[in-house]
Amino acid sequence: MTAFSSDFLRIVHERGFVDACTHTEELDALLSKEVVSAYIGYDCTAPSLHVGSLVSIMLLRWLQKTGHRPFVLMGGGTTRVGDPSGKDEARKLLSDEAIAANMTGIKGVFSKYLTFGDGPTDARMVNNADWLDGLGYIAFLRDYGPHFSINRMLTFDSVRTRLEREHHLSFLEFNYMILQAYDFLELARRDGVRLQMGGADQWGNIVNGVELGRRCDGLSLFGLTVPLITTASGAKMGKSAQGAIWLNEDQLPAYDFWQFWRNTEDADVGRFLRLFTELPLDEIARLEALGGAEINEAKKILAHEATTLAHGEAAALAAAETAKAVFEQGGVGEDLPTVTVDAADLEAGIAVPALFTRAGLTASNGEAKRLIKGGGARLNGAAINDINRMITAADLSGGEIKLSAGKKHHALVKVA
RNA sequence: GGAGGGGUGGUCGAGUGGUUAAAGGCACCGGACUGUAAAUCCGGCGGGGUAACCCUACGUUGGUUCGAAUCCAACCCCCUCCA
């Protein structure tokens, strides 16, 4: 591997953040010489970001830590068009209201990882709707259309796969890459941004921006992509029983976030420690070398570090305490999801399946019944085998009832 | 505008009149084994009901039929070729 003179490139290479880079050596020289502004764009297709975006967020964090300036680009304008990259069929169009609401949710995430402000290395957030919404069609076509070759555009992965699979690709989506390229040019002009980063699936879009900058303004722009992170089993990261692993606490409690990392596969521990924590590499090497059951210690550290970044150390410690109580001592923890029931309801008795569903452990009464039949439901740690069992105040243990669906999903029931 | 092909559950994909809540794969959930891991094996996987059973679902809306995902009509959407 090349020796880098810039801290940023050296660190992100060592830690496994880099998939591809346009002109590594020139970029390294630039980063060594001056404060570089770099950006990553984010879709506004969901109300929060999930761990799939965390690699790129960590990348921005390292950028800032090594003395450069991160820009977070909200795709308020481009989300209205829809990025065809990595999708083999057309996405649904979102309403403007939904996009605005999603943007608000996403903004909150970044403040945990980056320092925003007006200083030279303070992060800034921009919204491409600010310039895209006001574009005039003819003027835009005349100014930038000549720089794009249809022949070339047709060879880009996002376009080619659609064509090969004979899936529909609308003209609207076909324009996406032009708009994203224009974003880069616009940011370069406005704020002197020199580097665009993103996921590996963004390579084509990023390269387009680099080329547009050179053709229009003779700018020397750079692109860098991070690899798509999958688990050692080959699955995309971030899936779980309850759905995506969101970074917003109101979408996913810190305890569940902590549990996600705690349950990392053995084979992923080292890689994840490098990507999702800021522990020194020699420490990670030591943790990674742990064998057998000892690797669980490494997973706890991973969970602690990642949760501390996302939700703060207090939340991480609370999650760890709860996990310890629940898994290592078979008890209950403060941080478990909790539902409250009326005392009157409990006096009258609540059917077990209904209570599991109310606690959010199952999606329907039928699912709860199947869970009970399959032997996966437990009440205060004891297996339930009777579907018809009623839960009453007599089941209260220390003023609460602990329900478990499987070994990893627990909830507390308290009386209102 | 014309011709042909297609739209099935979270997803991929069978299924051309009844025994089809709809094969199979994947994903996901539970159990066993473990280390809150992986792999493997077993079970589950639309909703409601203790149950008999009832409801909802195969692009949409109507129709034929005792009975339709399956046949017919109109409409919507996608693909390919032609103009």
Short mmCIF file of C-alpha atoms (C1' of nucleotides) in Angstrom, two decimals:
data_model
loop_
_atom_site.label_atom_id
_atom_site.label_comp_id
_atom_site.label_asym_id
_atom_site.label_seq_id
_atom_site.Cartn_x
_atom_site.Cartn_y
_atom_site.Cartn_z
CA MET A 1 0.00 0.00 0.00
CA THR A 2 1.16 3.49 -0.76
CA ALA A 3 2.41 5.58 2.11
CA PHE A 4 0.17 8.59 2.57
CA SER A 5 1.37 11.92 3.78
CA SER A 6 -2.09 13.11 4.79
CA ASP A 7 -3.58 11.86 8.04
CA PHE A 8 -6.98 11.52 6.52
CA LEU A 9 -6.10 9.17 3.70
CA ARG A 10 -3.74 7.19 5.85
CA ILE A 11 -6.33 6.61 8.56
CA VAL A 12 -9.25 5.80 6.33
CA HIS A 13 -7.14 3.38 4.33
CA GLU A 14 -5.89 1.63 7.43
CA ARG A 15 -9.38 1.29 8.75
CA GLY A 16 -10.90 -0.10 5.61
CA PHE A 17 -13.01 2.83 4.49
CA VAL A 18 -11.76 3.10 0.96
CA ASP A 19 -13.25 1.28 -1.98
CA ALA A 20 -12.07 3.49 -4.82
CA CYS A 21 -10.49 6.90 -5.25
CA THR A 22 -10.10 9.02 -8.37
CA HIS A 23 -6.55 10.37 -8.16
CA THR A 24 -5.14 9.22 -4.87
CA GLU A 25 -1.76 10.87 -5.01
CA GLU A 26 -2.96 14.32 -5.98
CA LEU A 27 -5.66 14.13 -3.36
CA ASP A 28 -3.11 13.11 -0.76
CA ALA A 29 -0.98 16.11 -1.67
CA LEU A 30 -3.93 18.45 -1.47
CA LEU A 31 -5.01 17.12 1.90
CA SER A 32 -1.49 17.56 3.22
CA LYS A 33 -1.31 21.13 2.04
CA GLU A 34 -4.59 22.74 3.03
CA VAL A 35 -7.96 22.40 4.70
CA VAL A 36 -10.11 20.56 2.22
CA SER A 37 -13.87 20.79 2.04
CA ALA A 38 -15.53 17.49 1.17
CA TYR A 39 -19.12 16.39 1.00
CA ILE A 40 -21.37 13.39 1.02
CA GLY A 41 -24.94 13.55 -0.17
CA TYR A 42 -27.84 11.88 1.58
CA ASP A 43 -31.24 10.94 0.26
CA CYS A 44 -34.29 12.05 2.13
CA THR A 45 -36.25 8.89 1.48
CA ALA A 46 -36.67 7.88 5.13
CA PRO A 47 -37.19 9.74 8.42
CA SER A 48 -33.82 8.65 9.75
CA LEU A 49 -30.58 7.19 8.51
CA HIS A 50 -29.69 3.64 9.42
CA VAL A 51 -26.43 1.80 9.91
CA GLY A 52 -26.05 1.45 6.16
CA SER A 53 -25.12 5.13 6.12
CA LEU A 54 -22.95 4.93 9.19
CA VAL A 55 -19.78 4.12 7.29
CA SER A 56 -20.03 7.34 5.37
CA ILE A 57 -20.88 9.31 8.49
CA MET A 58 -17.80 7.93 10.21
CA LEU A 59 -15.83 8.93 7.16
CA LEU A 60 -16.99 12.54 7.53
CA ARG A 61 -16.13 12.36 11.20
CA TRP A 62 -12.58 11.30 10.41
CA LEU A 63 -12.38 14.05 7.84
CA GLN A 64 -13.20 16.60 10.48
CA LYS A 65 -10.90 15.03 13.06
CA THR A 66 -8.00 15.23 10.67
CA GLY A 67 -8.47 18.93 10.17
CA HIS A 68 -10.76 19.24 7.17
CA ARG A 69 -14.23 20.52 6.59
CA PRO A 70 -17.20 18.19 6.11
CA PHE A 71 -20.28 19.20 4.19
CA VAL A 72 -23.47 17.25 4.55
CA LEU A 73 -25.60 17.59 1.47
CA MET A 74 -29.26 16.93 1.97
CA GLY A 75 -30.84 15.71 -1.24
CA GLY A 76 -33.95 17.80 -0.88
CA GLY A 77 -33.98 18.39 -4.61
CA THR A 78 -32.59 15.12 -5.94
CA THR A 79 -34.86 13.00 -3.77
CA ARG A 80 -37.69 14.43 -5.84
CA VAL A 81 -36.09 12.79 -8.85
CA GLY A 82 -35.00 9.47 -7.41
CA ASP A 83 -31.60 7.83 -7.70
CA PRO A 84 -31.72 4.71 -9.85
CA SER A 85 -28.35 3.48 -8.54
CA GLY A 86 -28.54 0.09 -6.93
CA LYS A 87 -32.20 -0.31 -7.57
CA ASP A 88 -33.56 -2.50 -10.28
CA GLU A 89 -36.92 -0.88 -10.45
CA ALA A 90 -38.45 2.52 -10.16
CA ARG A 91 -38.92 3.81 -6.66
CA LYS A 92 -42.08 5.47 -5.52
CA LEU A 93 -42.12 9.20 -5.72
CA LEU A 94 -42.27 10.97 -2.40
CA SER A 95 -44.35 14.03 -1.73
CA ASP A 96 -42.57 17.27 -0.93
CA GLU A 97 -44.02 17.22 2.57
CA ALA A 98 -42.65 13.74 3.21
CA ILE A 99 -39.23 14.78 1.98
CA ALA A 100 -39.21 17.82 4.25
CA ALA A 101 -40.22 15.72 7.24
CA ASN A 102 -37.55 13.14 6.49
CA MET A 103 -34.92 15.83 6.20
CA THR A 104 -35.71 17.11 9.67
CA GLY A 105 -35.24 13.66 11.12
CA ILE A 106 -31.98 13.06 9.33
CA LYS A 107 -30.46 16.39 10.34
CA GLY A 108 -30.57 15.36 13.98
CA VAL A 109 -28.30 12.39 13.38
CA PHE A 110 -25.36 14.37 12.14
CA SER A 111 -25.06 16.62 15.15
CA LYS A 112 -24.03 13.54 17.12
CA TYR A 113 -21.11 12.79 14.88
CA LEU A 114 -19.98 16.17 13.60
CA THR A 115 -19.37 19.61 15.01
CA PHE A 116 -21.33 22.21 13.08
CA GLY A 117 -20.55 25.90 12.94
CA ASP A 118 -18.79 28.62 10.99
CA GLY A 119 -15.19 27.84 11.88
CA PRO A 120 -12.73 26.65 9.23
CA THR A 121 -13.22 22.96 10.00
CA ASP A 122 -16.77 23.16 11.28
CA ALA A 123 -19.26 21.05 9.40
CA ARG A 124 -21.97 22.61 7.32
CA MET A 125 -25.25 21.32 6.07
CA VAL A 126 -26.61 22.31 2.69
CA ASN A 127 -29.69 21.35 0.74
CA ASN A 128 -29.51 20.90 -3.01
CA ALA A 129 -33.12 22.00 -3.35
CA ASP A 130 -31.68 25.50 -2.80
CA TRP A 131 -30.16 25.50 -6.25
CA LEU A 132 -31.95 22.70 -8.09
CA ASP A 133 -35.45 24.01 -7.53
CA GLY A 134 -34.66 27.25 -9.30
CA LEU A 135 -33.04 25.79 -12.39
CA GLY A 136 -34.39 26.87 -15.72
CA TYR A 137 -34.75 23.91 -18.02
CA ILE A 138 -33.48 25.41 -21.24
CA ALA A 139 -30.68 27.34 -19.62
CA PHE A 140 -29.55 24.27 -17.74
CA LEU A 141 -29.63 22.10 -20.84
CA ARG A 142 -27.59 24.62 -22.80
CA ASP A 143 -25.03 25.13 -20.09
CA TYR A 144 -24.49 21.57 -18.99
CA GLY A 145 -26.16 19.24 -21.45
CA PRO A 146 -23.29 19.46 -23.94
CA HIS A 147 -20.91 18.04 -21.35
CA PHE A 148 -22.80 14.79 -21.01
CA SER A 149 -22.61 12.05 -23.56
CA ILE A 150 -25.59 9.77 -23.87
CA ASN A 151 -23.30 7.03 -25.10
CA ARG A 152 -21.34 7.30 -21.91
CA MET A 153 -24.37 7.59 -19.66
CA LEU A 154 -25.74 4.39 -21.09
CA THR A 155 -22.66 2.54 -19.93
CA PHE A 156 -23.07 3.48 -16.28
CA ASP A 157 -24.03 0.62 -14.04
CA SER A 158 -27.20 2.18 -12.75
CA VAL A 159 -28.48 2.61 -16.29
CA ARG A 160 -27.03 -0.49 -17.86
CA THR A 161 -28.45 -2.95 -15.37
CA ARG A 162 -31.90 -1.54 -15.87
CA LEU A 163 -31.57 -1.83 -19.60
CA GLU A 164 -30.12 -5.33 -19.49
CA ARG A 165 -32.83 -6.59 -17.20
CA GLU A 166 -35.39 -4.89 -19.37
CA HIS A 167 -36.63 -2.91 -16.43
CA HIS A 168 -38.17 0.46 -16.84
CA LEU A 169 -35.96 3.48 -16.47
CA SER A 170 -37.77 6.76 -16.76
CA PHE A 171 -36.28 9.89 -18.24
CA LEU A 172 -36.76 11.47 -14.85
CA GLU A 173 -34.43 8.97 -13.23
CA PHE A 174 -32.05 9.08 -16.16
CA ASN A 175 -31.48 12.72 -15.27
CA TYR A 176 -30.48 11.96 -11.74
CA MET A 177 -26.81 11.54 -12.48
CA ILE A 178 -26.67 14.88 -14.24
CA LEU A 179 -28.19 16.62 -11.26
CA GLN A 180 -25.82 14.95 -8.85
CA ALA A 181 -22.87 15.92 -11.02
CA TYR A 182 -24.18 19.46 -11.00
CA ASP A 183 -24.38 19.40 -7.21
CA PHE A 184 -20.65 18.83 -7.06
CA LEU A 185 -19.98 21.69 -9.45
CA GLU A 186 -22.29 23.98 -7.53
CA LEU A 187 -20.64 23.17 -4.20
CA ALA A 188 -17.21 23.64 -5.73
CA ARG A 189 -18.23 27.07 -6.97
CA ARG A 190 -20.03 28.21 -3.84
CA ASP A 191 -17.83 26.82 -1.12
CA GLY A 192 -14.70 25.52 -2.75
CA VAL A 193 -15.61 21.90 -2.10
CA ARG A 194 -13.02 19.67 -3.74
CA LEU A 195 -13.92 16.14 -2.78
CA GLN A 196 -17.09 14.12 -2.98
CA MET A 197 -17.37 10.88 -1.08
CA GLY A 198 -20.08 8.27 -0.99
CA GLY A 199 -20.98 4.62 -1.15
CA ALA A 200 -19.52 2.33 -3.79
CA ASP A 201 -22.81 2.49 -5.67
CA GLN A 202 -22.26 6.22 -6.10
CA TRP A 203 -19.04 5.84 -8.04
CA GLY A 204 -20.58 6.63 -11.38
CA ASN A 205 -22.42 9.66 -10.08
CA ILE A 206 -19.31 10.97 -8.36
CA VAL A 207 -17.09 10.55 -11.40
CA ASN A 208 -19.62 12.48 -13.44
CA GLY A 209 -19.31 15.37 -11.04
CA VAL A 210 -15.52 15.28 -11.16
CA GLU A 211 -15.61 15.41 -14.94
CA LEU A 212 -18.22 18.13 -15.09
CA GLY A 213 -16.06 20.30 -12.84
CA ARG A 214 -13.10 19.86 -15.10
CA ARG A 215 -15.01 20.53 -18.29
CA CYS A 216 -16.94 23.55 -17.11
CA ASP A 217 -14.49 25.32 -14.85
CA GLY A 218 -11.22 23.48 -15.29
CA LEU A 219 -11.43 22.41 -11.66
CA SER A 220 -9.47 19.57 -10.19
CA LEU A 221 -12.05 17.67 -8.18
CA PHE A 222 -11.76 14.33 -6.42
CA GLY A 223 -13.95 11.38 -5.62
CA LEU A 224 -13.66 8.66 -3.02
CA THR A 225 -16.03 5.81 -2.29
CA VAL A 226 -16.50 3.50 0.67
CA PRO A 227 -17.27 -0.19 0.22
CA LEU A 228 -20.75 -1.53 0.63
CA ILE A 229 -20.70 -3.13 4.05
CA THR A 230 -22.18 -6.57 4.29
CA THR A 231 -21.94 -9.03 7.13
CA ALA A 232 -19.60 -11.99 6.89
CA SER A 233 -22.65 -14.06 5.99
CA GLY A 234 -23.17 -11.87 2.98
CA ALA A 235 -26.30 -10.12 4.17
CA LYS A 236 -26.71 -6.38 3.90
CA MET A 237 -26.06 -4.74 7.20
CA GLY A 238 -28.77 -3.38 9.33
CA LYS A 239 -31.60 -5.82 9.02
CA SER A 240 -33.22 -7.19 12.12
CA ALA A 241 -36.46 -8.51 13.46
CA GLN A 242 -37.89 -5.07 13.99
CA GLY A 243 -36.58 -3.72 10.74
CA ALA A 244 -33.76 -1.34 9.98
CA ILE A 245 -31.21 -0.31 12.57
CA TRP A 246 -32.00 3.37 12.71
CA LEU A 247 -29.64 5.96 14.07
CA ASN A 248 -32.36 8.15 15.56
CA GLU A 249 -33.28 7.16 19.06
CA ASP A 250 -36.96 7.80 18.49
CA GLN A 251 -36.86 5.24 15.68
CA LEU A 252 -34.82 2.68 17.57
CA PRO A 253 -34.10 2.70 21.32
CA ALA A 254 -30.46 2.85 22.38
CA TYR A 255 -30.81 -0.56 24.01
CA ASP A 256 -31.74 -2.16 20.69
CA PHE A 257 -28.95 -0.28 18.97
CA TRP A 258 -26.51 -1.64 21.52
CA GLN A 259 -27.90 -5.15 21.06
CA PHE A 260 -27.42 -4.92 17.32
CA TRP A 261 -23.69 -4.49 17.77
CA ARG A 262 -23.49 -7.00 20.59
CA ASN A 263 -24.90 -9.60 18.20
CA THR A 264 -22.27 -9.03 15.53
CA GLU A 265 -20.94 -12.18 13.90
CA ASP A 266 -17.50 -13.24 15.08
CA ALA A 267 -15.98 -12.78 11.67
CA ASP A 268 -17.09 -9.14 11.50
CA VAL A 269 -15.80 -7.94 14.84
CA GLY A 270 -12.44 -6.61 13.73
CA ARG A 271 -13.74 -4.97 10.61
CA PHE A 272 -16.60 -3.33 12.45
CA LEU A 273 -14.34 -2.09 15.23
CA ARG A 274 -12.17 -0.36 12.63
CA LEU A 275 -15.12 1.16 10.80
CA PHE A 276 -17.54 2.01 13.57
CA THR A 277 -15.34 2.91 16.52
CA GLU A 278 -12.35 5.15 16.97
CA LEU A 279 -10.28 2.76 19.03
CA PRO A 280 -6.59 2.62 18.14
CA LEU A 281 -5.70 -0.06 15.64
CA ASP A 282 -3.39 -1.97 17.96
CA GLU A 283 -6.17 -2.24 20.51
CA ILE A 284 -8.50 -3.50 17.82
CA ALA A 285 -5.93 -6.04 16.72
CA ARG A 286 -5.79 -7.34 20.26
CA LEU A 287 -9.58 -7.60 20.55
CA GLU A 288 -9.87 -9.22 17.17
CA ALA A 289 -7.44 -11.93 18.18
CA LEU A 290 -9.62 -13.09 21.05
CA GLY A 291 -10.86 -16.59 20.43
CA GLY A 292 -13.84 -18.62 21.47
CA ALA A 293 -16.21 -17.13 23.98
CA GLU A 294 -13.74 -14.37 24.78
CA ILE A 295 -14.61 -12.58 21.62
CA ASN A 296 -17.80 -11.59 23.36
CA GLU A 297 -15.75 -9.04 25.25
CA ALA A 298 -14.76 -7.49 21.95
CA LYS A 299 -18.42 -7.36 20.92
CA LYS A 300 -19.34 -5.56 24.11
CA ILE A 301 -16.66 -2.99 23.46
CA LEU A 302 -17.90 -2.59 19.90
CA ALA A 303 -21.43 -2.10 21.19
CA HIS A 304 -20.30 0.38 23.79
CA GLU A 305 -18.23 2.48 21.43
CA ALA A 306 -20.78 2.54 18.64
CA THR A 307 -23.64 3.34 20.99
CA THR A 308 -21.64 6.06 22.72
CA LEU A 309 -21.11 7.79 19.40
CA ALA A 310 -24.74 7.56 18.40
CA HIS A 311 -26.52 8.13 21.69
CA GLY A 312 -23.96 9.19 24.27
CA GLU A 313 -22.05 7.29 26.88
CA ALA A 314 -24.85 7.30 29.44
CA ALA A 315 -27.17 5.52 27.05
CA ALA A 316 -24.47 3.03 26.16
CA LEU A 317 -23.79 2.22 29.81
CA ALA A 318 -27.49 1.88 30.56
CA ALA A 319 -27.90 -0.49 27.65
CA ALA A 320 -24.95 -2.53 28.82
CA GLU A 321 -26.37 -2.72 32.34
CA THR A 322 -29.70 -3.90 31.06
CA ALA A 323 -28.09 -6.46 28.81
CA LYS A 324 -26.05 -7.74 31.69
CA ALA A 325 -29.08 -8.05 33.92
CA VAL A 326 -31.15 -9.70 31.24
CA PHE A 327 -28.66 -12.09 29.70
CA GLU A 328 -26.08 -12.79 32.33
CA GLN A 329 -28.31 -12.77 35.36
CA GLY A 330 -31.62 -13.69 33.79
CA GLY A 331 -33.28 -10.73 35.42
CA VAL A 332 -34.69 -7.50 34.13
CA GLY A 333 -33.08 -4.24 33.23
CA GLU A 334 -34.19 -0.65 33.37
CA ASP A 335 -33.71 -0.10 29.70
CA LEU A 336 -36.07 -2.76 28.36
CA PRO A 337 -39.02 -1.60 26.33
CA THR A 338 -41.93 -1.07 28.67
CA VAL A 339 -45.68 -1.05 28.28
CA THR A 340 -48.16 -0.07 30.93
CA VAL A 341 -51.55 -1.61 31.49
CA ASP A 342 -54.47 -0.42 33.58
CA ALA A 343 -54.77 -2.04 36.96
CA ALA A 344 -58.39 -2.82 36.17
CA ASP A 345 -57.41 -4.67 33.01
CA LEU A 346 -54.92 -6.72 34.90
CA GLU A 347 -57.46 -7.56 37.59
CA ALA A 348 -59.79 -8.84 34.92
CA GLY A 349 -56.97 -10.80 33.32
CA ILE A 350 -55.32 -10.27 29.96
CA ALA A 351 -54.84 -13.09 27.46
CA VAL A 352 -51.19 -13.92 26.94
CA PRO A 353 -51.16 -13.42 23.15
CA ALA A 354 -52.82 -10.03 23.49
CA LEU A 355 -50.26 -8.89 26.01
CA PHE A 356 -47.35 -9.97 23.83
CA THR A 357 -48.79 -7.97 20.98
CA ARG A 358 -49.40 -4.94 23.17
CA ALA A 359 -45.80 -5.13 24.32
CA GLY A 360 -44.66 -5.00 20.73
CA LEU A 361 -43.02 -8.40 20.87
CA THR A 362 -45.34 -9.84 18.25
CA ALA A 363 -47.18 -8.19 15.39
CA SER A 364 -50.50 -9.96 15.86
CA ASN A 365 -52.28 -12.26 18.24
CA GLY A 366 -51.89 -15.09 15.77
CA GLU A 367 -48.14 -14.58 15.70
CA ALA A 368 -48.07 -14.60 19.49
CA LYS A 369 -49.97 -17.88 19.54
CA ARG A 370 -47.53 -19.43 17.12
CA LEU A 371 -44.69 -18.19 19.25
CA ILE A 372 -46.23 -19.84 22.29
CA LYS A 373 -46.85 -23.08 20.41
CA GLY A 374 -43.27 -23.02 19.23
CA GLY A 375 -42.06 -22.72 22.79
CA GLY A 376 -40.51 -19.29 22.33
CA ALA A 377 -42.65 -17.31 24.74
CA ARG A 378 -41.73 -16.79 28.34
CA LEU A 379 -43.32 -15.07 31.30
CA ASN A 380 -40.93 -13.92 34.02
CA GLY A 381 -38.41 -16.33 32.57
CA ALA A 382 -40.65 -19.38 32.61
CA ALA A 383 -41.88 -20.88 29.35
CA ILE A 384 -45.55 -20.44 28.58
CA ASN A 385 -47.21 -23.46 27.04
CA ASP A 386 -50.87 -22.62 27.42
CA ILE A 387 -52.30 -20.29 24.81
CA ASN A 388 -55.33 -19.67 26.94
CA ARG A 389 -53.45 -18.61 30.01
CA MET A 390 -54.64 -15.35 31.46
CA ILE A 391 -52.20 -12.92 32.96
CA THR A 392 -53.36 -11.31 36.17
CA ALA A 393 -51.99 -9.28 39.03
CA ALA A 394 -50.79 -12.56 40.52
CA ASP A 395 -48.11 -12.68 37.84
CA LEU A 396 -46.59 -9.43 38.99
CA SER A 397 -43.08 -9.88 40.18
CA GLY A 398 -41.66 -6.87 41.92
CA GLY A 399 -44.46 -4.76 40.49
CA GLU A 400 -43.77 -5.77 36.91
CA ILE A 401 -44.01 -8.63 34.47
CA LYS A 402 -41.21 -9.63 32.14
CA LEU A 403 -42.21 -11.03 28.79
CA SER A 404 -39.73 -12.68 26.46
CA ALA A 405 -40.04 -13.64 22.82
CA GLY A 406 -37.11 -15.86 22.17
CA LYS A 407 -33.87 -15.31 23.98
CA LYS A 408 -33.15 -11.84 22.82
CA HIS A 409 -36.40 -9.94 22.80
CA HIS A 410 -37.80 -8.84 26.09
CA ALA A 411 -40.30 -6.32 27.37
CA LEU A 412 -41.58 -5.20 30.72
CA VAL A 413 -45.22 -4.77 31.64
CA LYS A 414 -46.03 -2.32 34.38
CA VAL A 415 -49.27 -1.31 35.96
CA ALA A 416 -50.39 2.21 35.28
"C1'" G B 1 -51.21 4.23 -33.04
"C1'" G B 2 -50.23 -1.40 -34.22
"C1'" A B 3 -48.44 -6.48 -32.79
"C1'" G B 4 -46.76 -9.58 -29.04
"C1'" G B 5 -45.36 -10.53 -23.81
"C1'" G B 6 -46.23 -9.38 -18.71
"C1'" G B 7 -48.42 -7.41 -13.57
"C1'" U B 8 -49.01 -13.40 -7.77
"C1'" G B 9 -47.65 -12.88 -0.64
"C1'" G B 10 -41.50 -8.91 2.49
"C1'" U B 11 -38.81 -10.55 -2.00
"C1'" C B 12 -37.78 -13.88 -6.18
"C1'" G B 13 -40.83 -17.22 -8.53
"C1'" A B 14 -44.58 -21.67 -9.56
"C1'" G B 15 -49.50 -22.05 -10.54
"C1'" U B 16 -54.39 -21.58 -16.47
"C1'" G B 17 -61.77 -23.36 -13.41
"C1'" G B 18 -62.68 -26.55 -7.55
"C1'" U B 19 -58.64 -30.59 -2.82
"C1'" U B 20 -54.98 -22.92 -3.69
"C1'" A B 21 -54.00 -18.89 2.14
"C1'" A B 22 -51.71 -20.09 -3.10
"C1'" A B 23 -45.40 -25.03 -4.71
"C1'" G B 24 -40.30 -23.84 -4.15
"C1'" G B 25 -36.11 -20.43 -3.00
"C1'" C B 26 -34.45 -16.17 -0.21
"C1'" A B 27 -35.30 -13.00 3.87
"C1'" C B 28 -37.35 -13.09 8.64
"C1'" C B 29 -39.09 -15.35 13.59
"C1'" G B 30 -38.91 -19.44 17.28
"C1'" G B 31 -36.59 -24.19 19.10
"C1'" A B 32 -32.21 -27.55 19.63
"C1'" C B 33 -26.74 -27.10 19.83
"C1'" U B 34 -23.52 -22.89 21.54
"C1'" G B 35 -20.65 -18.07 23.44
"C1'" U B 36 -26.66 -13.05 23.17
"C1'" A B 37 -21.66 -15.71 17.15
"C1'" A B 38 -21.44 -18.77 12.76
"C1'" A B 39 -22.72 -23.44 10.62
"C1'" U B 40 -26.27 -27.37 10.98
"C1'" C B 41 -30.98 -29.63 12.05
"C1'" C B 42 -36.32 -28.92 13.44
"C1'" G B 43 -40.70 -25.78 13.49
"C1'" G B 44 -43.19 -21.29 11.92
"C1'" C B 45 -44.09 -17.39 8.51
"C1'" G B 46 -51.91 -12.72 5.85
"C1'" G B 47 -55.69 -11.28 9.89
"C1'" G B 48 -59.44 -12.77 13.66
"C1'" G B 49 -61.32 -16.94 16.87
"C1'" U B 50 -60.17 -21.70 22.52
"C1'" A B 51 -62.22 -24.25 18.46
"C1'" A B 52 -65.61 -25.52 14.49
"C1'" C B 53 -64.82 -21.68 11.48
"C1'" C B 54 -64.84 -16.69 9.48
"C1'" C B 55 -62.51 -12.61 6.90
"C1'" U B 56 -58.77 -10.47 3.54
"C1'" A B 57 -55.31 -11.37 -0.69
"C1'" C B 58 -53.03 -12.98 -6.89
"C1'" G B 59 -52.75 -4.67 -11.11
"C1'" U B 60 -58.14 -2.10 -11.01
"C1'" U B 61 -63.37 -2.49 -11.95
"C1'" G B 62 -67.22 -5.27 -13.66
"C1'" G B 63 -69.01 -10.06 -15.75
"C1'" U B 64 -69.53 -15.66 -16.78
"C1'" U B 65 -69.94 -19.91 -13.31
"C1'" C B 66 -72.61 -23.82 -8.10
"C1'" G B 67 -67.27 -22.33 -7.80
"C1'" A B 68 -62.07 -17.82 -10.63
"C1'" A B 69 -55.30 -16.09 -9.24
"C1'" U B 70 -57.01 -19.15 -13.30
"C1'" C B 71 -62.37 -17.75 -18.38
"C1'" C B 72 -64.59 -12.86 -20.55
"C1'" A B 73 -64.79 -7.25 -20.89
"C1'" A B 74 -63.08 -2.50 -19.93
"C1'" C B 75 -59.37 0.26 -17.72
"C1'" C B 76 -54.32 1.23 -15.45
"C1'" C B 77 -49.14 0.11 -15.49
"C1'" C B 78 -44.48 -2.37 -17.39
"C1'" C B 79 -41.45 -4.77 -21.39
"C1'" U B 80 -40.12 -5.92 -26.65
"C1'" C B 81 -40.70 -4.98 -31.73
"C1'" C B 82 -43.11 -2.01 -35.63
"C1'" A B 83 -45.01 3.04 -37.27
#
